[in-house]
C-alpha atoms as a printed R data frame, in Angstrom:
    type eleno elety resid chain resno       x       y       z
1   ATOM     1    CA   UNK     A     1   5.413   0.654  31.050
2   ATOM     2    CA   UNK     A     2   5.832  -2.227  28.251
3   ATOM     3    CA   UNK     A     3   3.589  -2.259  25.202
4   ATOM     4    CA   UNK     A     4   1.016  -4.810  25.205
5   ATOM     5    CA   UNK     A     5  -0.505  -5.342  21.448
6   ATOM     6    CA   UNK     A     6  -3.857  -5.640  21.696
7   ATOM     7    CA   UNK     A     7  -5.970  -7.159  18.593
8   ATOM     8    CA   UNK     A     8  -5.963  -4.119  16.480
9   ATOM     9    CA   UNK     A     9  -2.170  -4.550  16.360
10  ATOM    10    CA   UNK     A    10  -2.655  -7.711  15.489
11  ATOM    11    CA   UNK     A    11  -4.771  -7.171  12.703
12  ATOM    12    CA   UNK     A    12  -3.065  -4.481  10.976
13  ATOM    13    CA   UNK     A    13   0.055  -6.489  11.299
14  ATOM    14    CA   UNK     A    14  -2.176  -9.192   9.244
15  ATOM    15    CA   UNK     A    15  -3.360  -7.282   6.429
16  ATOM    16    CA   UNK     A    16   0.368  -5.338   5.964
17  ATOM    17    CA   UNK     A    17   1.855  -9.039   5.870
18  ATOM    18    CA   UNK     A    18  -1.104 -10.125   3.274
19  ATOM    19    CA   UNK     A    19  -0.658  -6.708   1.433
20  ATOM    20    CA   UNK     A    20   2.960  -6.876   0.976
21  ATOM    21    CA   UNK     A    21   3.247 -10.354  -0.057
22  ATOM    22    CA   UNK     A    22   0.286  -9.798  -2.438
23  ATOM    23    CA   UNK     A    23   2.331  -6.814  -3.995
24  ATOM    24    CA   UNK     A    24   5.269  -9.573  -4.446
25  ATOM    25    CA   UNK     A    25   7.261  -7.125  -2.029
26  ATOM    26    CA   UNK     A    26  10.123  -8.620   0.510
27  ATOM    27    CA   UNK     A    27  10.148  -6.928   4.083
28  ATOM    28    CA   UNK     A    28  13.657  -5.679   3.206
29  ATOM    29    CA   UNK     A    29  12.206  -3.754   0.527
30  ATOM    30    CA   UNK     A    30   9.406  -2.661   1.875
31  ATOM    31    CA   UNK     A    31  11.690  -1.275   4.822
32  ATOM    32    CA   UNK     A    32  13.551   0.238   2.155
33  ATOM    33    CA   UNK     A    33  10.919   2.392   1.214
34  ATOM    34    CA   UNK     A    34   9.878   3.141   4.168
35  ATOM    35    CA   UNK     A    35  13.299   3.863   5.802
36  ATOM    36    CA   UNK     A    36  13.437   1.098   8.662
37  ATOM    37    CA   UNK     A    37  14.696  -2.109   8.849
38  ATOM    38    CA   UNK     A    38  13.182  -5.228   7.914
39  ATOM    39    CA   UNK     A    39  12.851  -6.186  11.590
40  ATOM    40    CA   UNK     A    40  11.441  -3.117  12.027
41  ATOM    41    CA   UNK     A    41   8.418  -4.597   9.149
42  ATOM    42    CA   UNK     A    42   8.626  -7.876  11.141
43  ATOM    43    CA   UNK     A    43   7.828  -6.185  14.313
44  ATOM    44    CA   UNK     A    44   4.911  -4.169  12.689
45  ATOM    45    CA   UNK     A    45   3.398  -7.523  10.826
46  ATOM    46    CA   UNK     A    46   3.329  -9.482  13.981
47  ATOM    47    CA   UNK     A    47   1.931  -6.447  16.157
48  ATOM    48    CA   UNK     A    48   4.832  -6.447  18.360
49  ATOM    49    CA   UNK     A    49   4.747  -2.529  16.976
50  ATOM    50    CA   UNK     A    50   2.577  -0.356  16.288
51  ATOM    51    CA   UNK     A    51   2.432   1.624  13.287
52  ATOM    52    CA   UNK     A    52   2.246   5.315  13.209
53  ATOM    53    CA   UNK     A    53  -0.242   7.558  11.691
54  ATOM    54    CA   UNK     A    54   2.363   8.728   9.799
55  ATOM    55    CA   UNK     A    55   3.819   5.944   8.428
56  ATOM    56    CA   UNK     A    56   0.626   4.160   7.763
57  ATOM    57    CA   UNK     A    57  -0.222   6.970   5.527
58  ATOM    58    CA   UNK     A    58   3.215   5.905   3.520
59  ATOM    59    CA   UNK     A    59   2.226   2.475   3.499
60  ATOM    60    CA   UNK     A    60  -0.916   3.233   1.920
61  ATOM    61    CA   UNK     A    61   0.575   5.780  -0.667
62  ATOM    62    CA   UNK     A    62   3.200   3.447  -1.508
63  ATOM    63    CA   UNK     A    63   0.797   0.120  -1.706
64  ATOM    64    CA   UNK     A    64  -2.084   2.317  -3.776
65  ATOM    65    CA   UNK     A    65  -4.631   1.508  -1.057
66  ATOM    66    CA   UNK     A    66  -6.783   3.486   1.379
67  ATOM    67    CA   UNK     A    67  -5.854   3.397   4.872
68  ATOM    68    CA   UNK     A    68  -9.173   2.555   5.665
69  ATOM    69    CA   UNK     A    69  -8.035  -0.954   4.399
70  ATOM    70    CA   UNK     A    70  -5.964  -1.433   7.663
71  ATOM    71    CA   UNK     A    71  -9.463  -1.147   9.844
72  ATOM    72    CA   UNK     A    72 -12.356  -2.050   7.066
73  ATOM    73    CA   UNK     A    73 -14.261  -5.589   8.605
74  ATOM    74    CA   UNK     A    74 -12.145  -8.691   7.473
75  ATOM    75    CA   UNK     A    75 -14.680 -10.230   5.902
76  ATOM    76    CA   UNK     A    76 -15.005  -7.086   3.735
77  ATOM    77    CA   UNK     A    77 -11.185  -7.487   2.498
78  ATOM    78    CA   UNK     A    78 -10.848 -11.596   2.549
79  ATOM    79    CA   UNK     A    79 -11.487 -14.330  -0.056
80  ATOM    80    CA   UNK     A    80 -12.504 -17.832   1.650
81  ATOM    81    CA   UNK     A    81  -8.572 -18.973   1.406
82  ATOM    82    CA   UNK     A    82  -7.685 -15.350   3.384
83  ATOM    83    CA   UNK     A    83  -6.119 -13.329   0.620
84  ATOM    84    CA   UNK     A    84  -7.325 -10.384  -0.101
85  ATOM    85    CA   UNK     A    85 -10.505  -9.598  -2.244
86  ATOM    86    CA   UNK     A    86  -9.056  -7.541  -4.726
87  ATOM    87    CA   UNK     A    87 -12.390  -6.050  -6.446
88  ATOM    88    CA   UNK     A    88 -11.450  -2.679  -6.911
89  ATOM    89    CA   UNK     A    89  -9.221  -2.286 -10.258
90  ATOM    90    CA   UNK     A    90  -6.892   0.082  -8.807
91  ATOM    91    CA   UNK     A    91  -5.792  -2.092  -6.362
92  ATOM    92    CA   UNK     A    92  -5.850  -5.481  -8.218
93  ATOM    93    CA   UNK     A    93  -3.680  -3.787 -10.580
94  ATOM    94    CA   UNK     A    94  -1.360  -2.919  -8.058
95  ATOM    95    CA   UNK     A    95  -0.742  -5.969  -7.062
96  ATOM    96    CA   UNK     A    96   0.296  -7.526 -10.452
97  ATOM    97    CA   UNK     A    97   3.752  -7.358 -11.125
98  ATOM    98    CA   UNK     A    98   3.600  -4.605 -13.780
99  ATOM    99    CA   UNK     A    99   1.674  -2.362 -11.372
100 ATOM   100    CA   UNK     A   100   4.184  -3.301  -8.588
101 ATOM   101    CA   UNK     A   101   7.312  -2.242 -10.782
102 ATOM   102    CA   UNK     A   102   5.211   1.096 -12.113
103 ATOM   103    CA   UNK     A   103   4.302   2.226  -8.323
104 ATOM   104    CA   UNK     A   104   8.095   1.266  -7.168
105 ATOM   105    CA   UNK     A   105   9.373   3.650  -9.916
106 ATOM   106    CA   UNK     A   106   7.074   5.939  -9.733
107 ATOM   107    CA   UNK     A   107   8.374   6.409  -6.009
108 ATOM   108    CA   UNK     A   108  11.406   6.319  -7.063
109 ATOM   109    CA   UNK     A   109  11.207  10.060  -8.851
110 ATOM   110    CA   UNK     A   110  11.858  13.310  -7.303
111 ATOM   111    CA   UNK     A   111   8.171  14.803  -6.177
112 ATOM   112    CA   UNK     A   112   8.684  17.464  -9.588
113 ATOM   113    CA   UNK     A   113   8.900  14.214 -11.713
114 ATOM   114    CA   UNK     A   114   6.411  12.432 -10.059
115 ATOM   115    CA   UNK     A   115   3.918  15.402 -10.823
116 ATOM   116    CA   UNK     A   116   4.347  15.313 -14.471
117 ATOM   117    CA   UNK     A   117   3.798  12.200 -14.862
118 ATOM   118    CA   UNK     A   118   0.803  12.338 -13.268
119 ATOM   119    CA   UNK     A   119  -0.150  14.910 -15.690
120 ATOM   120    CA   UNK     A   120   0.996  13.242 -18.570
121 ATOM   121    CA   UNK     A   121  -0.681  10.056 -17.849
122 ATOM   122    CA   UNK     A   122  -4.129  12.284 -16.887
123 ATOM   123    CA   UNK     A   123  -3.829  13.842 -20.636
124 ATOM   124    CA   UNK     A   124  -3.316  10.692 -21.927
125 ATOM   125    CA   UNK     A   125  -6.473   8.712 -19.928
126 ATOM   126    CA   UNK     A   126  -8.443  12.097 -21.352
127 ATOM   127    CA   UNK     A   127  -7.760  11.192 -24.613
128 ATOM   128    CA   UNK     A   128  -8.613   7.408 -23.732
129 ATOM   129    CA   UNK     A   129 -11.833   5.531 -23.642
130 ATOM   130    CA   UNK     A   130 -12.872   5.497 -20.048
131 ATOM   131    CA   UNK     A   131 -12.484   1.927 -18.897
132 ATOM   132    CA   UNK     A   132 -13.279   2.387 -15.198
133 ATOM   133    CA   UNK     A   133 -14.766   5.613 -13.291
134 ATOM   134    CA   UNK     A   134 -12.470   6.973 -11.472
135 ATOM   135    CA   UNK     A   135 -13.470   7.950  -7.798
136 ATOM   136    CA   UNK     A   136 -10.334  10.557  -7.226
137 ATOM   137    CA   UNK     A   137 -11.613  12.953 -10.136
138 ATOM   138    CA   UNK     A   138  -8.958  14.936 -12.190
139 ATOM   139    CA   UNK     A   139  -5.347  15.261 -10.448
140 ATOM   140    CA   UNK     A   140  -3.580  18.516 -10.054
């Protein structure tokens, strides 16, 4: 039986496409993180494939974003030109170019590493002025 993608497809095909290029990422290196192709990225932004559970979740951890965004309403996600509304901070700053190069080395650390830092920039945000509420709470 041959897949037939339906509009869901479609749309999470969109937003990846509008969140990667917002990020300043390439489909090669967005396959590189993710371990496929870039074909394999052009498939899943036109909704010729579907995305796994799986590896939506590593989209989302890589990107900074909740899955959720691949399903919210569009008009909940979309400025009147179509790019994204980038109101939360966390996000907006991942898509500048110094959050894009942070979160791509970040990734880039064995899961050990990645923990202390984590920690170390948690001790440093408690010694900080709070600047916006976080929503996650403490980390590990």
């Amino acid at each position: 039986m041959k897949f037939v993608p339906d509009s869901v497809d479609f749309e999470v095909g969109h937003r990846l496409r509008k969140l990667r290029r917002t990020a300043g990422m390439t489909q090669t290196e967005l396959g590189s993180h993710l371990g496929v192709t870039f074909q394999q990225i052009q498939k899943y932004e036109k909704g010729a494939n579907r995305i796994a559970a799986s590896r939506m979740h590593e989209i989302a951890r890589l990107f900074g974003v909740p899955i959720s965004m691949f399903f919210e309403p569009a008009k909940a996600l979309a400025t009147a030109d179509g790019d994204l509304d980038i109101k939360d901070p966390v996000i907006h700053f991942v898509s500048t170019a110094e959050g894009k190069n942070l979160n791509l080395s970040y990734w880039k650390l064995a899961p050990n590493l990645r923990l202390e830092v984590r920690r170390l920039c948690q001790a440093l945000a408690d010694m900080s002025p709070e600047v916006y509420p976080s929503a996650e709470g403490r980390l590990p």
